[in-house]
Short mmCIF file of C-alpha atoms and ligand atoms in Angstrom, two decimals:
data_model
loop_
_atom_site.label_atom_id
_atom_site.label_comp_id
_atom_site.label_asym_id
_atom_site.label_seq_id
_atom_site.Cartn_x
_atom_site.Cartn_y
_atom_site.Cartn_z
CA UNK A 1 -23.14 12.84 22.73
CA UNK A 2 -27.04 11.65 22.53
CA UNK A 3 -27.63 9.34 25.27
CA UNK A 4 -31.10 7.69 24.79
CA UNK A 5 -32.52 5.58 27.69
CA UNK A 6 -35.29 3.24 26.46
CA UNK A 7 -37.50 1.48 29.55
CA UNK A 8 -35.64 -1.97 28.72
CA UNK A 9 -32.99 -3.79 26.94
CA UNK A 10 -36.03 -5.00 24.63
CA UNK A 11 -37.13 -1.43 23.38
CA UNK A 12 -33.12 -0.34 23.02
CA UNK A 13 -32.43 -3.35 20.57
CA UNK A 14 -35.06 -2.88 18.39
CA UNK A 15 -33.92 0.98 18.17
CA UNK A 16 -30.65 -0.07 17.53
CA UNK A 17 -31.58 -2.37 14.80
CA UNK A 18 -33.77 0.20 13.18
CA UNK A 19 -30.86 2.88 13.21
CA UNK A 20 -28.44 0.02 11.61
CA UNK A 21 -31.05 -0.88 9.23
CA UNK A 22 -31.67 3.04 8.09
CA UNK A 23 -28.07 3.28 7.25
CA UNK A 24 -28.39 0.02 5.05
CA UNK A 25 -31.14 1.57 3.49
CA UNK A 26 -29.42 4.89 2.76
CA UNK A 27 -26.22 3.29 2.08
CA UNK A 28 -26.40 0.04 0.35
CA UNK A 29 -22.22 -0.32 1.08
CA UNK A 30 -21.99 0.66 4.22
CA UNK A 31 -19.52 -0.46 6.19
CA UNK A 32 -20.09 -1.52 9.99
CA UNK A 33 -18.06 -2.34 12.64
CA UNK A 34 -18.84 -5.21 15.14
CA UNK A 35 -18.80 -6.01 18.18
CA UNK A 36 -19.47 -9.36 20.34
CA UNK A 37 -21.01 -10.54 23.38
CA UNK A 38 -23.82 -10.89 25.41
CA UNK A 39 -25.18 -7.28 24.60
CA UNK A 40 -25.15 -7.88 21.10
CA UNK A 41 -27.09 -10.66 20.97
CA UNK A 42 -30.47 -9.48 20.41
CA UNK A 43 -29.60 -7.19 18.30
CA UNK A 44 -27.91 -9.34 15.51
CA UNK A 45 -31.17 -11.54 16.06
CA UNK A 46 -33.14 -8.45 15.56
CA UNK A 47 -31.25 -7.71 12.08
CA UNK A 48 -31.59 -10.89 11.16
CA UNK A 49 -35.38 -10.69 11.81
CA UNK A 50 -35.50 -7.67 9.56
CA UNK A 51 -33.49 -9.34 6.81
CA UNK A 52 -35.85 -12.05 6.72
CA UNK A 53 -39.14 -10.39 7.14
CA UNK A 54 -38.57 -6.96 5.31
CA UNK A 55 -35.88 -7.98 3.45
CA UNK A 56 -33.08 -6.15 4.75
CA UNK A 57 -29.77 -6.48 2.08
CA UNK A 58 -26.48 -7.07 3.07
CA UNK A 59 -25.23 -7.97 -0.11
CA UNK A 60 -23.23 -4.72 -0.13
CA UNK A 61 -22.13 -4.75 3.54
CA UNK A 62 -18.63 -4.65 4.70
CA UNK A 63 -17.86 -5.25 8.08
CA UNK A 64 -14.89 -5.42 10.21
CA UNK A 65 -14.97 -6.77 13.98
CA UNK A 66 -13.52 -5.27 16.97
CA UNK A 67 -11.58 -8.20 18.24
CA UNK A 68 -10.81 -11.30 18.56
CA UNK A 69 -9.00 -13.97 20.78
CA UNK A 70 -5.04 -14.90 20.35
CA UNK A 71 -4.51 -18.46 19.97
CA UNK A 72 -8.21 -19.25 18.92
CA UNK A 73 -8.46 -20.59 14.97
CA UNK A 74 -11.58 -19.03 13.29
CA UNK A 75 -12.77 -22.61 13.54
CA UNK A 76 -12.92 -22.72 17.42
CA UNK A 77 -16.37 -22.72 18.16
CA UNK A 78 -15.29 -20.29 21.16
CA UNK A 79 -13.94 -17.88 18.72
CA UNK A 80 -15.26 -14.52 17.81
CA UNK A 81 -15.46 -15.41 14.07
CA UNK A 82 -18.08 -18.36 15.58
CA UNK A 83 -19.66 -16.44 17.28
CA UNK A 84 -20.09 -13.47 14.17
CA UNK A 85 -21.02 -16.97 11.76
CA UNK A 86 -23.48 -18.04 14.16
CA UNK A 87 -25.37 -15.04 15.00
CA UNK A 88 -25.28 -13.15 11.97
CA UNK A 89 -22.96 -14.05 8.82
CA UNK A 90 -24.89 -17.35 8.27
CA UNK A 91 -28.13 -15.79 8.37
CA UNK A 92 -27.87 -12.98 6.40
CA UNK A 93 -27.06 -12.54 2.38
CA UNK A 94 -23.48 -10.75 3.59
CA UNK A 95 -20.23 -11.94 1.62
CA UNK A 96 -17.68 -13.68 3.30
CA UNK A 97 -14.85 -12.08 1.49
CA UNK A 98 -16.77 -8.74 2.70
CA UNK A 99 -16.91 -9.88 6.77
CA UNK A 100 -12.92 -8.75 8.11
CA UNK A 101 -12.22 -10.54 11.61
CA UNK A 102 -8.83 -9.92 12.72
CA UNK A 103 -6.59 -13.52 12.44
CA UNK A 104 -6.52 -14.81 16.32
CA UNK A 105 -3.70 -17.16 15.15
CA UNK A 106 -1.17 -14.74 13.05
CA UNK A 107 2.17 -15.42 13.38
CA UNK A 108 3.22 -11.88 12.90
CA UNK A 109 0.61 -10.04 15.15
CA UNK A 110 1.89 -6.53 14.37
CA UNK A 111 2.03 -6.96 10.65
CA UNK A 112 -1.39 -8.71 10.75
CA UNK A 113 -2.55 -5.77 12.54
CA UNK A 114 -0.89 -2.96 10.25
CA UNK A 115 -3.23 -5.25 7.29
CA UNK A 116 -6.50 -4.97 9.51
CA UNK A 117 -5.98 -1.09 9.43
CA UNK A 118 -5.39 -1.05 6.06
CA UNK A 119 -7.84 -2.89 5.19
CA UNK A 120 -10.62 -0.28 7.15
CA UNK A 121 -9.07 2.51 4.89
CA UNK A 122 -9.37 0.68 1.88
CA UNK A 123 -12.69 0.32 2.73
CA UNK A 124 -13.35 3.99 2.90
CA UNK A 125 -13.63 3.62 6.90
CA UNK A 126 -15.90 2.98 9.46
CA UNK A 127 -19.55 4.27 8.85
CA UNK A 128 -21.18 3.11 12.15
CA UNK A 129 -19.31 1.42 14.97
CA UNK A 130 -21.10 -0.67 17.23
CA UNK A 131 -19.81 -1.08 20.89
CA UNK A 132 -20.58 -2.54 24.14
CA UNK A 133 -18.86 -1.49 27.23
CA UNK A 134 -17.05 -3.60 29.98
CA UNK A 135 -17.64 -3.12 33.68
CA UNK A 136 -14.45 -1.38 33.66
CA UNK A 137 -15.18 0.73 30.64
CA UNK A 138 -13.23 -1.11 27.97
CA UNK A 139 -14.21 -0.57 24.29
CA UNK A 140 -13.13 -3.37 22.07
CA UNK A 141 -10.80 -4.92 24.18
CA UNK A 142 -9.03 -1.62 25.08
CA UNK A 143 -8.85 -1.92 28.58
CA UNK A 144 -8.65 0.79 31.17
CA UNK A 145 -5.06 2.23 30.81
CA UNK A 146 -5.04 1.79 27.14
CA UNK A 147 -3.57 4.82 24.81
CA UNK A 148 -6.57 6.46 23.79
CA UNK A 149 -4.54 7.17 20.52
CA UNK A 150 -4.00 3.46 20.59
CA UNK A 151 -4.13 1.20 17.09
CA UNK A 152 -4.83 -2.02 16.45
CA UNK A 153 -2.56 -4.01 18.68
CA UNK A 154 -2.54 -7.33 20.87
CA UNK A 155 -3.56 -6.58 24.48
CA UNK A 156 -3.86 -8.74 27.77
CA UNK A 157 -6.95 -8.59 29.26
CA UNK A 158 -7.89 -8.17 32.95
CA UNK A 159 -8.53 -11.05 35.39
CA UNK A 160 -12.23 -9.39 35.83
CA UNK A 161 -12.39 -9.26 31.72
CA UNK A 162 -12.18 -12.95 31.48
CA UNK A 163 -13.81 -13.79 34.19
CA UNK A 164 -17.15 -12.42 32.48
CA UNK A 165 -16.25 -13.92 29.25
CA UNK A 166 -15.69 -17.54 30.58
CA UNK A 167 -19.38 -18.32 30.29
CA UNK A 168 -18.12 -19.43 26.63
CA UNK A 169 -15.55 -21.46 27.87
CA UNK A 170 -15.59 -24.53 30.54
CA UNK A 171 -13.46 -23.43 32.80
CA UNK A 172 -12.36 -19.69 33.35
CA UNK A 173 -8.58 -20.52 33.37
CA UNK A 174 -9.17 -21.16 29.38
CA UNK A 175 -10.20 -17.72 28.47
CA UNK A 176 -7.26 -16.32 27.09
CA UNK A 177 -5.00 -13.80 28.33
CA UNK A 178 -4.39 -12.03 25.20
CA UNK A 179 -6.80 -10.56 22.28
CA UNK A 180 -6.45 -8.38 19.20
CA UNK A 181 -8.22 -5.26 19.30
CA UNK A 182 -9.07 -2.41 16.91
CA UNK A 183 -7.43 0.44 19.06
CA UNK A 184 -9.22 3.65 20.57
CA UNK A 185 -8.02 5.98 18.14
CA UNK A 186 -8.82 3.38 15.19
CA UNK A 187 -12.42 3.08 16.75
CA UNK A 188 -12.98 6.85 17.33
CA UNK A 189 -11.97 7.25 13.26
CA UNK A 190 -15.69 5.71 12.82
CA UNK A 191 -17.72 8.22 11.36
CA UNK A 192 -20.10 7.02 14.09
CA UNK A 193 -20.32 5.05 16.93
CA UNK A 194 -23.34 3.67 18.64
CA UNK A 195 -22.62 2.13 22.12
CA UNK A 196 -25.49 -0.55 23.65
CA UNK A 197 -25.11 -1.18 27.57
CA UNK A 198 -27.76 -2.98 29.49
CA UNK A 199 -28.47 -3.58 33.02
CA UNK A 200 -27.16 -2.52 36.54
CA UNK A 201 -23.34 -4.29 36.02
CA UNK A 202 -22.79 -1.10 33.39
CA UNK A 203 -24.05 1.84 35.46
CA UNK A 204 -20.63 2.77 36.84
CA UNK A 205 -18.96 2.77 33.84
CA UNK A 206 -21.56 4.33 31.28
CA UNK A 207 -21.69 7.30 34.12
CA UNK A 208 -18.04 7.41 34.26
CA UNK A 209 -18.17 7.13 30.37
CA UNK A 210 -20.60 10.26 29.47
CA UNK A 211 -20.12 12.04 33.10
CA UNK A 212 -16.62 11.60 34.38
CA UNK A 213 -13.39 13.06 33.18
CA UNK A 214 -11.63 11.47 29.12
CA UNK A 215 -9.29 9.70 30.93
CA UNK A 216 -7.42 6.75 29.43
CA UNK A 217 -8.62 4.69 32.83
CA UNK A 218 -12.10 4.43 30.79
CA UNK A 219 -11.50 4.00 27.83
CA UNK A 220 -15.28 4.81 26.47
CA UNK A 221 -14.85 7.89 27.88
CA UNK A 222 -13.00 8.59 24.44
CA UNK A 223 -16.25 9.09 22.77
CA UNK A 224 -17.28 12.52 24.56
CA UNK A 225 -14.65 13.64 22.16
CA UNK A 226 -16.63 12.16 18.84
CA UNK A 227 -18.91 14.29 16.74
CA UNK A 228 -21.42 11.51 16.53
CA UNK A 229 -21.51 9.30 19.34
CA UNK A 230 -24.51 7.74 20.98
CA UNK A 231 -25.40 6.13 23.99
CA UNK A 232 -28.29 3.67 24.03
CA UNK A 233 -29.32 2.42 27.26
CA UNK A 234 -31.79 0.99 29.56
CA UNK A 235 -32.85 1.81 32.72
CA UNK A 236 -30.54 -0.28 34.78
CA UNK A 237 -27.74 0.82 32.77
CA UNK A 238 -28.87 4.43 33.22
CA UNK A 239 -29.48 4.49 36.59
CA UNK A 240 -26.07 6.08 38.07
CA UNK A 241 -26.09 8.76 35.64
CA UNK A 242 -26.70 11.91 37.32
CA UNK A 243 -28.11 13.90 34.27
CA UNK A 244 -30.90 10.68 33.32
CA UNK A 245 -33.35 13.27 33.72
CA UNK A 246 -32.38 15.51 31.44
CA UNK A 247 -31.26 12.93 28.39
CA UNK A 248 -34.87 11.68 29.00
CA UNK A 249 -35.67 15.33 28.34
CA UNK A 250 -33.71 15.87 25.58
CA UNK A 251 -34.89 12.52 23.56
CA UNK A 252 -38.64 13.30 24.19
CA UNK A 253 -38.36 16.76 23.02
CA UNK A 254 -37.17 15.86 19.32
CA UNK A 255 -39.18 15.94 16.65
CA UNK A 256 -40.95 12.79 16.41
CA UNK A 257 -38.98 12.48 12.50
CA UNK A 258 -35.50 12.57 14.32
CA UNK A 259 -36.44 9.59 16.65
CA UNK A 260 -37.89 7.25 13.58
CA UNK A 261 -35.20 5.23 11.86
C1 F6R B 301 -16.50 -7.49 22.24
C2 F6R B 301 -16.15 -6.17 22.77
C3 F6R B 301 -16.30 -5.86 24.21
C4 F6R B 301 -17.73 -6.09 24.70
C5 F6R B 301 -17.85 -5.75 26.19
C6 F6R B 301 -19.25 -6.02 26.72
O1 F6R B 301 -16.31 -7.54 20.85
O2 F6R B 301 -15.71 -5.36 22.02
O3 F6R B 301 -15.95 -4.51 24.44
O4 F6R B 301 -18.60 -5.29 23.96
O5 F6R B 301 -16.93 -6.50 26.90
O6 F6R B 301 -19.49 -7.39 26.67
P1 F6R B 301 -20.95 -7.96 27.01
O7 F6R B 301 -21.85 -7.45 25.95
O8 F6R B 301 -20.78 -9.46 26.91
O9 F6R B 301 -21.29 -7.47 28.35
#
């Protein structure tokens, strides 16, 4: 695992935009996962920057998102595929038919499901998964407890995991209870993932994450078992890890060419 800790949520975005954008560059059809929330936010508005200063192509982009909300209608402006059209789809030159959401409002969840994983393979798989982490340690919505084999499933979330995603809804008793979510094991098949946590709410978990024991109780503790998984934090976020030192240490000591993207 590389764990890079940049001074603030500012500097970590704009290396995590530069490392998405390299790929793009390397690999015109590369295919991304997604992920949502507050984390994310800069950094979609940091691609989209690049896009439309420097030209940045997503013309042969595929992505596929990490979850979405049972019982919301891509329409819902509350929705996860709002959210993805309003931060990033509508602003860059990606195809619709190429951005996969999973269908909050399927009728036959575990078939729709079995399609979204399908649909990953046909696409050759993940190249670079993007991930935030919850306070608990949830990746996707794969909340503590959750099969770290697990697939792409429905799965309730916790009181505290709607609680800090009400801010999108007017009252907290409307978040709903149940999403769809790639699963661990489905999210761990990426052929790299690159998890963003900012500020002091994340510091237990991204130190349980990279310094505690793989245990299915935090879920993003899956990724000390990934070839290619990388941490990218800032201070706050840092600031219960117990090795920060070192990881400082072991970023500054690189060769100046492996820290350019
Ligand atoms: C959302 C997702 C979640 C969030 C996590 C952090 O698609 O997969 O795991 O990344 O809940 O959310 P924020 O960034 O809002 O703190």
């Amino acid at each position: 695992m590389e764990v890079i800790i940049q001074p603030d949520a500012g500097a970590a975005t704009t290396l995590a935009a530069r490392m998405v954008a390299r790929l793009l560059r390397d690999k015109p059809d590369a295919v991304l996962g997604l992920a949502t929330g507050n984390t994310q936010l800069e950094l979609y508005r940091e691609l989209v920057r690049l896009h439309q200063r420097e030209g940045l192509d997503f013309s042969g982009v595929t992505t596929f998102n990490l979850d979405e909300y049972v019982g919301l209608p891509a329409e819902d402006p509350r929705s996860y595929h709002a959210y993805m059209r309003t931060h990033l789809f509508d602003r860059v030159n990606l195809s619709d038919e190429r951005a996969h959401l999973l269908d909050g409002t399927a009728q036959d969840v575990p078939r729709a499901c079995a399609e979204y994983e399908a649909a990953i393979e046909a696409a050759g798989g993940i190249d670079l998964q993007i991930l935030g982490i919850g306070v608990e340690g949830h990746i996707g919505f794969n909340e503590a407890s959750s099969s770290l084999g697990s697939r792409t499933r429905i799965k309730t979330l916790t009181e505290r995991t709607r609680r800090d995603n009400a801010a999108a809804f007017s009252d907290a008793e409307l978040v709903p209870r149940h999403v769809l979510t790639m699963g661990i094991g489905t999210i761990v098949e990426a052929r790299a993932c690159l998890l963003l946590a900012f500020g002091e709410a994340k510091s237990q978990a991204v130190a349980a994450a990279i310094e505690g024991p793989i245990t299915a109780m935090v879920p993003a503790s899956v990724l000390q078992m990934h070839p290619v998984a990388r941490f990218l934090l800032d201070e706050a976020a840092a600031s219960a890890l117990e090795r920060a030192d070192y990881f400082r240490t072991v970023w500054e000591e690189k060769p100046e060419w492996q820290r350019e993207f």
